[in-house]
PDB file of C-alpha atoms in Angstrom:
ATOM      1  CA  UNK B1393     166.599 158.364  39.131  1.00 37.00           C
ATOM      2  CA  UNK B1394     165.245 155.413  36.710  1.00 45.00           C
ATOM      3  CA  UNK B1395     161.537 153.875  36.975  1.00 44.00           C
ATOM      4  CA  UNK B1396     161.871 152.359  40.145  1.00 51.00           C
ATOM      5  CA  UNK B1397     162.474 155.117  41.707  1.00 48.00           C
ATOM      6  CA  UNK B1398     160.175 157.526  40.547  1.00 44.00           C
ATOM      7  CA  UNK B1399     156.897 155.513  40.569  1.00 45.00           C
ATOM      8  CA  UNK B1400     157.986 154.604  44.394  1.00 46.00           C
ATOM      9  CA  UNK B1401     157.775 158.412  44.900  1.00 45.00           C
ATOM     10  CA  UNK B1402     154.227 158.707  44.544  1.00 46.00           C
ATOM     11  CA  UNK B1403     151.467 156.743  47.112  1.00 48.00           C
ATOM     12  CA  UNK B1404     151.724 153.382  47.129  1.00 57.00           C
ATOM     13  CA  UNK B1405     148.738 152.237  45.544  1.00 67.00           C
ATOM     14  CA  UNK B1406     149.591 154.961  42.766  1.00 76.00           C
ATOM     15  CA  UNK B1407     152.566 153.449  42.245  1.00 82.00           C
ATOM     16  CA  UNK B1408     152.093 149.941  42.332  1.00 89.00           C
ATOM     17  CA  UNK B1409     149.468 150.755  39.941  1.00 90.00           C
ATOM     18  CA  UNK B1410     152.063 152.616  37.513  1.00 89.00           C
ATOM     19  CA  UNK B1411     154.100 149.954  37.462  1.00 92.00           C
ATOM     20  CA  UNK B1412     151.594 147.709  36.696  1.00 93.00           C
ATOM     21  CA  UNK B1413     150.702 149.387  33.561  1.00 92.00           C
ATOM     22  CA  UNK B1414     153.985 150.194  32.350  1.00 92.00           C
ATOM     23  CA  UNK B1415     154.866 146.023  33.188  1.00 94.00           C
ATOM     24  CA  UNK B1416     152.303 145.057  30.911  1.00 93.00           C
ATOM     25  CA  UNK B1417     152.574 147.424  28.176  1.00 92.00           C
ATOM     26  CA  UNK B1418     155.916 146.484  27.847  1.00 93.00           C
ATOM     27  CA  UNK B1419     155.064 142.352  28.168  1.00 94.00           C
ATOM     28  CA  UNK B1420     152.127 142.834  25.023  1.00 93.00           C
ATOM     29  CA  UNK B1421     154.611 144.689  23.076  1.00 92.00           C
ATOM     30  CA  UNK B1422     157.241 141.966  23.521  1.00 91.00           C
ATOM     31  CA  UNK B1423     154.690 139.389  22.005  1.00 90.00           C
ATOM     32  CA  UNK B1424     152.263 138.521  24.972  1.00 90.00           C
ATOM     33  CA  UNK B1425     150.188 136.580  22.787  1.00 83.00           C
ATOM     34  CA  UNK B1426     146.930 136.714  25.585  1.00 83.00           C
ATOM     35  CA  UNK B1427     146.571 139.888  26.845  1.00 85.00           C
ATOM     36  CA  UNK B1428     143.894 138.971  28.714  1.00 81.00           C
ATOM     37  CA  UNK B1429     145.360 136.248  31.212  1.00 85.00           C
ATOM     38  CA  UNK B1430     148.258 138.161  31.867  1.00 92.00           C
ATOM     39  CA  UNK B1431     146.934 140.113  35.029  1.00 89.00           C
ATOM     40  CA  UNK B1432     147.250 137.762  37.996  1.00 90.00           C
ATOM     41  CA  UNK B1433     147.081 138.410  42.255  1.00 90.00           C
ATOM     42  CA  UNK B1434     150.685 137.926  41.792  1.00 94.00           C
ATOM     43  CA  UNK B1435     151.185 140.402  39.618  1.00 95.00           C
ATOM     44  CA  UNK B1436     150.195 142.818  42.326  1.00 94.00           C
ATOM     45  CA  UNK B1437     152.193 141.066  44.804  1.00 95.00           C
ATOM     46  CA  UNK B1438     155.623 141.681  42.403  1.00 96.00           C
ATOM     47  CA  UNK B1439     155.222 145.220  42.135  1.00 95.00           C
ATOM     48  CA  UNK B1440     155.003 146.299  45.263  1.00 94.00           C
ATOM     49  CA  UNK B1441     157.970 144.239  46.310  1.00 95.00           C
ATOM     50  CA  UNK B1442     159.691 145.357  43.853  1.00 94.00           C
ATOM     51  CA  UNK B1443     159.060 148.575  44.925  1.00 92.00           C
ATOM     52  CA  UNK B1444     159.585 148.212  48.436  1.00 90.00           C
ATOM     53  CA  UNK B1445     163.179 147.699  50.250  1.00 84.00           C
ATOM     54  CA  UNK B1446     162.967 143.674  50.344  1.00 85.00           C
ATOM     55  CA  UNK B1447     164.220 141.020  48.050  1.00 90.00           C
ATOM     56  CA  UNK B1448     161.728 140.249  45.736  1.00 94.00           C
ATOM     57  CA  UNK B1449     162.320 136.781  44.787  1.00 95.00           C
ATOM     58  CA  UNK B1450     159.719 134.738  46.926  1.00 96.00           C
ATOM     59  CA  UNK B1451     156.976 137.393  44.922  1.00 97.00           C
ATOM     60  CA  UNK B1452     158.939 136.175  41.631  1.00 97.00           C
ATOM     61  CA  UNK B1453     158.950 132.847  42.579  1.00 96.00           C
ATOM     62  CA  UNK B1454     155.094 132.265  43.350  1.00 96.00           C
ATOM     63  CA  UNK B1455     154.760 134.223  39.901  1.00 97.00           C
ATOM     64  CA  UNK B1456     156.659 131.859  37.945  1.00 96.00           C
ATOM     65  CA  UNK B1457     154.572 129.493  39.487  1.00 95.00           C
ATOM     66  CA  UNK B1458     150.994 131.280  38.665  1.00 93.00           C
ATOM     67  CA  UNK B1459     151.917 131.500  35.023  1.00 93.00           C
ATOM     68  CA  UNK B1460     152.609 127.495  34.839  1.00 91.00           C
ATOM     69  CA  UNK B1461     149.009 127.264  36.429  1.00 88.00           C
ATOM     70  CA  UNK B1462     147.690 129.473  33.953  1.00 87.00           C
ATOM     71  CA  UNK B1463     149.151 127.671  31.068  1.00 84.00           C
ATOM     72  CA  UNK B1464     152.033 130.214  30.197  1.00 89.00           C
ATOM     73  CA  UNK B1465     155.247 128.357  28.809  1.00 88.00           C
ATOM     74  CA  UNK B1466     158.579 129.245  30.543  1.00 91.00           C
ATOM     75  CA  UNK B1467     159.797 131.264  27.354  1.00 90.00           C
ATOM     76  CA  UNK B1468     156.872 133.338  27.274  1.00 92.00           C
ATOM     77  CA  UNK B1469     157.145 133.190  31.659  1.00 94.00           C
ATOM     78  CA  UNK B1470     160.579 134.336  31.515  1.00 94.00           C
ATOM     79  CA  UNK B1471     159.924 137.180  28.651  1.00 94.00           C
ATOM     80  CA  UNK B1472     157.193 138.631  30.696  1.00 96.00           C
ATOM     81  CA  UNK B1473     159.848 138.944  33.527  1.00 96.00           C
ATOM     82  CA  UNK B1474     162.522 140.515  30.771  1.00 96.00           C
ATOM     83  CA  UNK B1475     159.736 143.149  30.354  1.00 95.00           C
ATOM     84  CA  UNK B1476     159.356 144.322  33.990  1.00 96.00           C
ATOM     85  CA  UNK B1477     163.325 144.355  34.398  1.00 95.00           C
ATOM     86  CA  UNK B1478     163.507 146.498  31.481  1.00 94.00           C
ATOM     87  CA  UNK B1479     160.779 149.054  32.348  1.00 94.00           C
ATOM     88  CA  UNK B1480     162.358 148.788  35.956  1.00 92.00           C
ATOM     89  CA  UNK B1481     165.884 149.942  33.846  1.00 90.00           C
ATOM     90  CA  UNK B1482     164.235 152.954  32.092  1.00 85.00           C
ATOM     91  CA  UNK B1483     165.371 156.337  33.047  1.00 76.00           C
ATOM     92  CA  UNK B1484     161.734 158.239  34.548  1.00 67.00           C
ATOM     93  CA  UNK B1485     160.102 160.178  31.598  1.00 63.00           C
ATOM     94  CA  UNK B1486     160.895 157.426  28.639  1.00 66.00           C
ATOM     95  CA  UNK B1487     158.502 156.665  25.821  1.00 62.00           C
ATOM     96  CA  UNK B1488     158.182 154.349  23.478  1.00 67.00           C
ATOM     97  CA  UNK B1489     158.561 150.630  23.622  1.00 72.00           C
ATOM     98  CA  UNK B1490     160.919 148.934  25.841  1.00 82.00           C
ATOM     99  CA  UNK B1491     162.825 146.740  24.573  1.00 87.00           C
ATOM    100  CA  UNK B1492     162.821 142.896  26.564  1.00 90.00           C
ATOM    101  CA  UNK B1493     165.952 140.864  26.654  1.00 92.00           C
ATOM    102  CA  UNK B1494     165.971 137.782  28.390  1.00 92.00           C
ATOM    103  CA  UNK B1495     169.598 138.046  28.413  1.00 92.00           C
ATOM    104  CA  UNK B1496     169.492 140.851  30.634  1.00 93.00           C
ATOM    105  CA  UNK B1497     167.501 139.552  33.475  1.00 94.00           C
ATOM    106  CA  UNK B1498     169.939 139.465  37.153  1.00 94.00           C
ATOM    107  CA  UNK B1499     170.434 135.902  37.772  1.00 94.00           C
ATOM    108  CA  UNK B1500     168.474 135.882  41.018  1.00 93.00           C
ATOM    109  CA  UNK B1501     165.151 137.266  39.689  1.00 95.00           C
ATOM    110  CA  UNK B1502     165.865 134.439  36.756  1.00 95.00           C
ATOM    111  CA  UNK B1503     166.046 131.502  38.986  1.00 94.00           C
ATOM    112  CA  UNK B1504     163.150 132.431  41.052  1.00 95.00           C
ATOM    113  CA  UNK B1505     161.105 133.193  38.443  1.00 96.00           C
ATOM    114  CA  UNK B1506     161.781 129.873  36.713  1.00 94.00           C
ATOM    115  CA  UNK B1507     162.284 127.421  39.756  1.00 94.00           C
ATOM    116  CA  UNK B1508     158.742 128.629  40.881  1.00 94.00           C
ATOM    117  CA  UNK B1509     157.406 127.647  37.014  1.00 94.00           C
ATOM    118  CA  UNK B1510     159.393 124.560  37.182  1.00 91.00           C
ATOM    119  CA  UNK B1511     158.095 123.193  40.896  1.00 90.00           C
ATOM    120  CA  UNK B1512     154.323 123.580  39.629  1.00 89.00           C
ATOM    121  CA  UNK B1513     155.073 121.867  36.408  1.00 84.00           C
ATOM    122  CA  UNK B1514     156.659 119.157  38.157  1.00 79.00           C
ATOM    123  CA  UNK B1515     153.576 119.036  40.874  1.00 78.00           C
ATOM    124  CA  UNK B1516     151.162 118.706  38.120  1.00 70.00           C
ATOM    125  CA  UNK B1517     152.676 116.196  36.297  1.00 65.00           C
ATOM    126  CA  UNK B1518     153.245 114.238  39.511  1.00 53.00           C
ATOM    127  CA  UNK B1519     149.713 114.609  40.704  1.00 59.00           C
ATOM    128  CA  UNK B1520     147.500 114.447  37.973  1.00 57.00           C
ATOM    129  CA  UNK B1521     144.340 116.017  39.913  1.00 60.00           C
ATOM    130  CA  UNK B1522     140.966 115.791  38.243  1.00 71.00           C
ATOM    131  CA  UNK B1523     140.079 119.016  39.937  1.00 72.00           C
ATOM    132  CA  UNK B1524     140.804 121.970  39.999  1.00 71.00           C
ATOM    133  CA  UNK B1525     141.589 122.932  43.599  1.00 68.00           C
ATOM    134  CA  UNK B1526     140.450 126.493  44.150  1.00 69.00           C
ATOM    135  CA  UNK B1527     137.101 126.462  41.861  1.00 72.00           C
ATOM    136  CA  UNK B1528     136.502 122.318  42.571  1.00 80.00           C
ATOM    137  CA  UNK B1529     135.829 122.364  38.633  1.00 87.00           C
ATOM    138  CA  UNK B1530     137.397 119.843  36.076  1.00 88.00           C
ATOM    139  CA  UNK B1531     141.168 120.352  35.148  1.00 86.00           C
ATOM    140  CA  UNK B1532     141.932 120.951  31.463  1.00 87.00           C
ATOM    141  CA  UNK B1533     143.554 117.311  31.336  1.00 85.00           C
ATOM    142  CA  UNK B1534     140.575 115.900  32.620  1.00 89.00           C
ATOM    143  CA  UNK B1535     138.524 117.020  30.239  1.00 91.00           C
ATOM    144  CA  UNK B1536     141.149 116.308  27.505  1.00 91.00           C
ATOM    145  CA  UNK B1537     140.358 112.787  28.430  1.00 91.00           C
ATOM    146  CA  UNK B1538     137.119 113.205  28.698  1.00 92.00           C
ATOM    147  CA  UNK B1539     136.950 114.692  24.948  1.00 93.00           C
ATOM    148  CA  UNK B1540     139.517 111.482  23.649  1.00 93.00           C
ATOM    149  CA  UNK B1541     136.097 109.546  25.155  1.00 95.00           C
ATOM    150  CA  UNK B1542     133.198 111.500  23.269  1.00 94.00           C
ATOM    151  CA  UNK B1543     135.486 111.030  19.787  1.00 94.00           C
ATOM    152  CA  UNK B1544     135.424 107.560  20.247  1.00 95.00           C
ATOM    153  CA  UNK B1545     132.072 107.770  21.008  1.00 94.00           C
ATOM    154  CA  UNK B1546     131.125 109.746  17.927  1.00 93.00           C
ATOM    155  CA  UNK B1547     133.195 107.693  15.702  1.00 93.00           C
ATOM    156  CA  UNK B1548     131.442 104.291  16.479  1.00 93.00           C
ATOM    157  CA  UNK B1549     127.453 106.664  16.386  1.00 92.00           C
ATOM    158  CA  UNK B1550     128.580 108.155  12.949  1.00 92.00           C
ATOM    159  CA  UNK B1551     127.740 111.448  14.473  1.00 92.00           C
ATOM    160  CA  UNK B1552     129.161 113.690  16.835  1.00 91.00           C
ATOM    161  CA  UNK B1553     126.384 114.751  19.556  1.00 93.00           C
ATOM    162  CA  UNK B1554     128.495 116.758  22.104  1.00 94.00           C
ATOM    163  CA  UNK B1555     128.739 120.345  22.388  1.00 93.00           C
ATOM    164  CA  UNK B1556     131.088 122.857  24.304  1.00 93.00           C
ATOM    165  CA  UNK B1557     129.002 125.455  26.426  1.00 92.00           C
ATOM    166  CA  UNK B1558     132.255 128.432  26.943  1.00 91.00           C
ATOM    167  CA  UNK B1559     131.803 130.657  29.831  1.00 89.00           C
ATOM    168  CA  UNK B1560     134.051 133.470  30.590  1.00 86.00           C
ATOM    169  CA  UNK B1561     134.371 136.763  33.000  1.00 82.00           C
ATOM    170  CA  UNK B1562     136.187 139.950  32.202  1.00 77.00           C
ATOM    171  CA  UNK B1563     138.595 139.661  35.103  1.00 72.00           C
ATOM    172  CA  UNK B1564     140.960 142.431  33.759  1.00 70.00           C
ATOM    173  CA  UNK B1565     139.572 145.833  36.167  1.00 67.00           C
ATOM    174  CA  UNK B1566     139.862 142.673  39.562  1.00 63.00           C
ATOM    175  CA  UNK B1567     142.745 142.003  40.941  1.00 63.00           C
ATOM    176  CA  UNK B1568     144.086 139.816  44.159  1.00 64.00           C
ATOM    177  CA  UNK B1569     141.471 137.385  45.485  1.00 66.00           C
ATOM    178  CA  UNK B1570     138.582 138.747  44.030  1.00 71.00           C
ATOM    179  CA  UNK B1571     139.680 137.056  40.633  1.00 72.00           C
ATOM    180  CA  UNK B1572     139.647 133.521  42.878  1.00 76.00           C
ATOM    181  CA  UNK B1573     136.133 134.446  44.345  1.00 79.00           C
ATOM    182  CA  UNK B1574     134.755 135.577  41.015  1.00 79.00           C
ATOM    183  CA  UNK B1575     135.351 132.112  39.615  1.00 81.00           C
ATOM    184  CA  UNK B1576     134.590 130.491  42.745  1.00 83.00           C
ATOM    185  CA  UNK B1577     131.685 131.551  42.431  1.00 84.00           C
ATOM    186  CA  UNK B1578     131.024 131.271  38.556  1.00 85.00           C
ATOM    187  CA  UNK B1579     131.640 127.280  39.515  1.00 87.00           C
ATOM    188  CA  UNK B1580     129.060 127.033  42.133  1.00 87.00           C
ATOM    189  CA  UNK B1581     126.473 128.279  39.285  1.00 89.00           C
ATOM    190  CA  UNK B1582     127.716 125.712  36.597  1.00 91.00           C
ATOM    191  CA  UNK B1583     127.644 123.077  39.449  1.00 89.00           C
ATOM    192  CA  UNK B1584     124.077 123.818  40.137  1.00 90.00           C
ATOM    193  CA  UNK B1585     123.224 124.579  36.559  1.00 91.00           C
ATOM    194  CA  UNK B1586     124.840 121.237  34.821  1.00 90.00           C
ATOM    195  CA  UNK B1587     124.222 118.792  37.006  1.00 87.00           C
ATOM    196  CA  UNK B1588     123.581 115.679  35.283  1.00 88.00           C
ATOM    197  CA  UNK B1589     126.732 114.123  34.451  1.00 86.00           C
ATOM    198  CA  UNK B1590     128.269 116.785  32.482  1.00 90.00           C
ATOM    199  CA  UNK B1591     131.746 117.484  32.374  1.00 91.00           C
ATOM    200  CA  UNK B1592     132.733 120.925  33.630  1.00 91.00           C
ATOM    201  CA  UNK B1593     135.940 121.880  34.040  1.00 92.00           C
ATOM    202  CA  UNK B1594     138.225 124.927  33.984  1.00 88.00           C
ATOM    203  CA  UNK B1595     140.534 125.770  31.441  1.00 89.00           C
ATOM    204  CA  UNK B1596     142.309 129.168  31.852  1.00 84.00           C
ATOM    205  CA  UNK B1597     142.033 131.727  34.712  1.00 81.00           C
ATOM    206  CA  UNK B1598     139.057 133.778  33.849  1.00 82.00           C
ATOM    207  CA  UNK B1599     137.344 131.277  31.389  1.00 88.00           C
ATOM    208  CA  UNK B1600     135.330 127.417  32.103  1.00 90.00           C
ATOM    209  CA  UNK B1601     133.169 124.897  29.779  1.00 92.00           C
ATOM    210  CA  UNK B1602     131.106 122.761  29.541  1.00 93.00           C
ATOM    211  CA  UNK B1603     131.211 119.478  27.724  1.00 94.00           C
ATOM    212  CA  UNK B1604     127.839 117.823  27.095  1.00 93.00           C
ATOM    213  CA  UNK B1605     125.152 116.420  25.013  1.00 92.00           C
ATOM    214  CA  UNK B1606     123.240 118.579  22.724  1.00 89.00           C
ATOM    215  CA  UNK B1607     119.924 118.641  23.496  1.00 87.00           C
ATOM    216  CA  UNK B1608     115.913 119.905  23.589  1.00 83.00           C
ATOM    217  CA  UNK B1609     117.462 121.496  27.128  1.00 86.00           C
ATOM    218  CA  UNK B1610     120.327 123.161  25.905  1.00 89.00           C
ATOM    219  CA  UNK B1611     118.919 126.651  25.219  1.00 89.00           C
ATOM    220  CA  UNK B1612     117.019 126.923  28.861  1.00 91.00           C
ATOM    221  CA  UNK B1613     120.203 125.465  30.640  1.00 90.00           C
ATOM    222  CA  UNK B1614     122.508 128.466  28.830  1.00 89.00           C
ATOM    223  CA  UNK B1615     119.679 131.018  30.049  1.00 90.00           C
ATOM    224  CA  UNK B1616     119.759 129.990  33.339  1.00 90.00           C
ATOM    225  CA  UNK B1617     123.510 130.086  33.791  1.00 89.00           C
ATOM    226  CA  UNK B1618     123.344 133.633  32.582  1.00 88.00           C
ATOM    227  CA  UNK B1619     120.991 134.899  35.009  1.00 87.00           C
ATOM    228  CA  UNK B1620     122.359 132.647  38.316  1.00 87.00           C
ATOM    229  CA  UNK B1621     125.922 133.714  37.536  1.00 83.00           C
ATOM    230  CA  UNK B1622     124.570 137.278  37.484  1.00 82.00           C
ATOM    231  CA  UNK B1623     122.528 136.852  40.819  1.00 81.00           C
ATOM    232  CA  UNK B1624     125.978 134.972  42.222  1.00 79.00           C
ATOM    233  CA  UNK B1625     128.054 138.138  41.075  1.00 77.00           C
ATOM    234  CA  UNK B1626     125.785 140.827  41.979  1.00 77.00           C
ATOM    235  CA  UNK B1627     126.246 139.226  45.933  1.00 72.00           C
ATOM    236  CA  UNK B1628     129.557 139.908  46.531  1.00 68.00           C
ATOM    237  CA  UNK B1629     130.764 143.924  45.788  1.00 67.00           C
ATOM    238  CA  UNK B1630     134.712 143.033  45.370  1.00 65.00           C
ATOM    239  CA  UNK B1631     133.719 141.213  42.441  1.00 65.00           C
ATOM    240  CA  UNK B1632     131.260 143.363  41.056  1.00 59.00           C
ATOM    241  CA  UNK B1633     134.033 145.173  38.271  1.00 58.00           C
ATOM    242  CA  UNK B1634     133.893 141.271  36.494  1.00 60.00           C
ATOM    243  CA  UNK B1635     131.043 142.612  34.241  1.00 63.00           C
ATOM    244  CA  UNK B1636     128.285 140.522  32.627  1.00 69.00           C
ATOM    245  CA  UNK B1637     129.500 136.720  32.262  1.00 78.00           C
ATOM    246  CA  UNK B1638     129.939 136.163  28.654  1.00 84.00           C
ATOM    247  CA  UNK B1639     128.114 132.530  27.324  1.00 88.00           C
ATOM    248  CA  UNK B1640     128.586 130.779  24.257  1.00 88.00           C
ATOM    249  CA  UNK B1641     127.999 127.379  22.021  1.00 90.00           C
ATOM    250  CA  UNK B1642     131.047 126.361  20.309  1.00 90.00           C
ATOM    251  CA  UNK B1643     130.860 123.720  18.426  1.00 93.00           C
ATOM    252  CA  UNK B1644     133.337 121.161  18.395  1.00 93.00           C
ATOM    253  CA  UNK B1645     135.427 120.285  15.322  1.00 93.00           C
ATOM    254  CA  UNK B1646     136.584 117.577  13.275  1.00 92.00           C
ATOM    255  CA  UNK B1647     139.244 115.857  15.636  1.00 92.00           C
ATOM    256  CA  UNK B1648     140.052 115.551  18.898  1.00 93.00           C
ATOM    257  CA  UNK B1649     143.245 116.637  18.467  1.00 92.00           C
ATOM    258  CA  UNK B1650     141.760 119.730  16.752  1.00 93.00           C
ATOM    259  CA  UNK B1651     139.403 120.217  19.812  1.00 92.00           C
ATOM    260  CA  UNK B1652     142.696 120.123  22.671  1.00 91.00           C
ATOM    261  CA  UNK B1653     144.255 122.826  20.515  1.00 90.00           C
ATOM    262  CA  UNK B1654     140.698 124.851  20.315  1.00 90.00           C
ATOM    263  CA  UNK B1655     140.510 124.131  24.442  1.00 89.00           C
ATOM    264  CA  UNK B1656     144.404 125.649  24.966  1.00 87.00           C
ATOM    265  CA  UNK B1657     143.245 128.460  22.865  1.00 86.00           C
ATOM    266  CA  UNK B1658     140.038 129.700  24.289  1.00 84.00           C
ATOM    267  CA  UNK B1659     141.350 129.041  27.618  1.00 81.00           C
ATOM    268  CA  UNK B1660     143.937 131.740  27.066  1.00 74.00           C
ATOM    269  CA  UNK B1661     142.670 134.314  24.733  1.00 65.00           C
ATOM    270  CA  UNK B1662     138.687 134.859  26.050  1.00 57.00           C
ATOM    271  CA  UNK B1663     138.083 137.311  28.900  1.00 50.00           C
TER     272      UNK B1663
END
């Protein structure tokens, strides 16, 4: 009886939650460089169907297709999928790390994994959307542009007067939709919060910024975020595990090619 098997033994929920953990234990210790954007509503949706009598490729495929929306390349996509087929492999009982072969991955769970990471790269680089569809915030290549803009700016003042207000939530004890209505609602309190021309945009699943001017306002306008995002939280009890939204300057550095990489990064790695 391997892993499959014996966390489908138990309840359900037990064992979809099992799974889970042993899934991503096995993805950090393959070199998941972000731990903290790796849980996703699809993530859920794979292990149970991998754990239940159906085919699990559509699950695969709309997972292939999350991690392209959450910035994950399809190398690191496809290694994260190596993991679960090898914990799926292990005899019940195993320690230790599991080893992740891409190599080893069936064909089918392959190509549905990667079409689905393939279609939404293709969409996005079709489309081009300023927004963000779910949260109605900024895209990351919006505000890349945006960014290219305040550099020129900066270079012709001498100075650079912009600042990046980071906002993130601890989205790692949520899972499903109450990840989407934690940030939906983290947006509607930046909306009403920077509302004077500000760019604000989302740039990883759990984290958002603000590009602005520095100015006399800036401390008030970071105090008030905390406490309306708070209030917005507190309303809603599926979200309520997101913790206390965490708010910080960061300053931005010498280049604008120095600030996309610093975007990509925080995007990824805050919680």
């Amino acid at each position: 009886m391997g892993v499959r098997e014996a966390v489908t033994s138990r309840s359900g929920a037990d064992g979809s939650r099992a799974l889970r953990w042993r899934w991503r234990t096995a993805t950090i210790a393959a070199g998941w460089a972000f731990p903290a954007d790796w849980a996703l509503a699809e993530v859920d949706d794979v292990c149970r169907a991998v754990l239940g009598e159906g085919d699990p490729c559509r699950e695969l495929y709309r997972l292939g297709g999350a991690r392209a929306e959450a910035g994950a390349g399809l190398a690191e996509t496809l290694l994260d999928l190596a993991a679960l087929h090898a914990v799926l492999a292990q005899p019940p009982g195993s320690t230790g790390v599991v080893p992740a072969d891409v190599d080893a991955i069936p064909a089918r769970m392959l190509r549905s994994t990667a079409l689905g990471w393939g279609d939404v790269m293709s969409r996005q680089a079709a489309s081009c959307s300023a927004d963000d569809p779910l949260s109605g915030l900024a895209t990351p290549a919006y505000l890349r542009t945006r960014l290219r803009e305040v550099y020129a700016e900066a270079r012709a003042l001498g100075r650079q007067e912009h600042v990046l207000v980071l906002v993130s939530l601890d989205l790692s004890r949520t899972s499903g939709w109450s990840r989407v209505v934690a940030m939906t609602l983290l947006a509607d309190a930046l909306r009403e919060v920077f509302d004077a021309g500000e760019t604000v945009a989302s740039i990883g699943p759990s984290v958002a910024c603000v590009l602005l001017r520095r100015d006399r306002h800036l401390a008030r306008a970071v105090a008030n975020l905390r406490v309306l995002t708070a209030d917005r939280l507190a309303v809603d009890p599926h979200v309520a595990p997101t913790g206390p939204v965490g708010v910080r300057l960061e300053e931005l550095p010498p280049t604008c090619e120095d600030a996309a990489a610093l975007i990509a990064r925080l995007g990824r790695s805050e919680h």
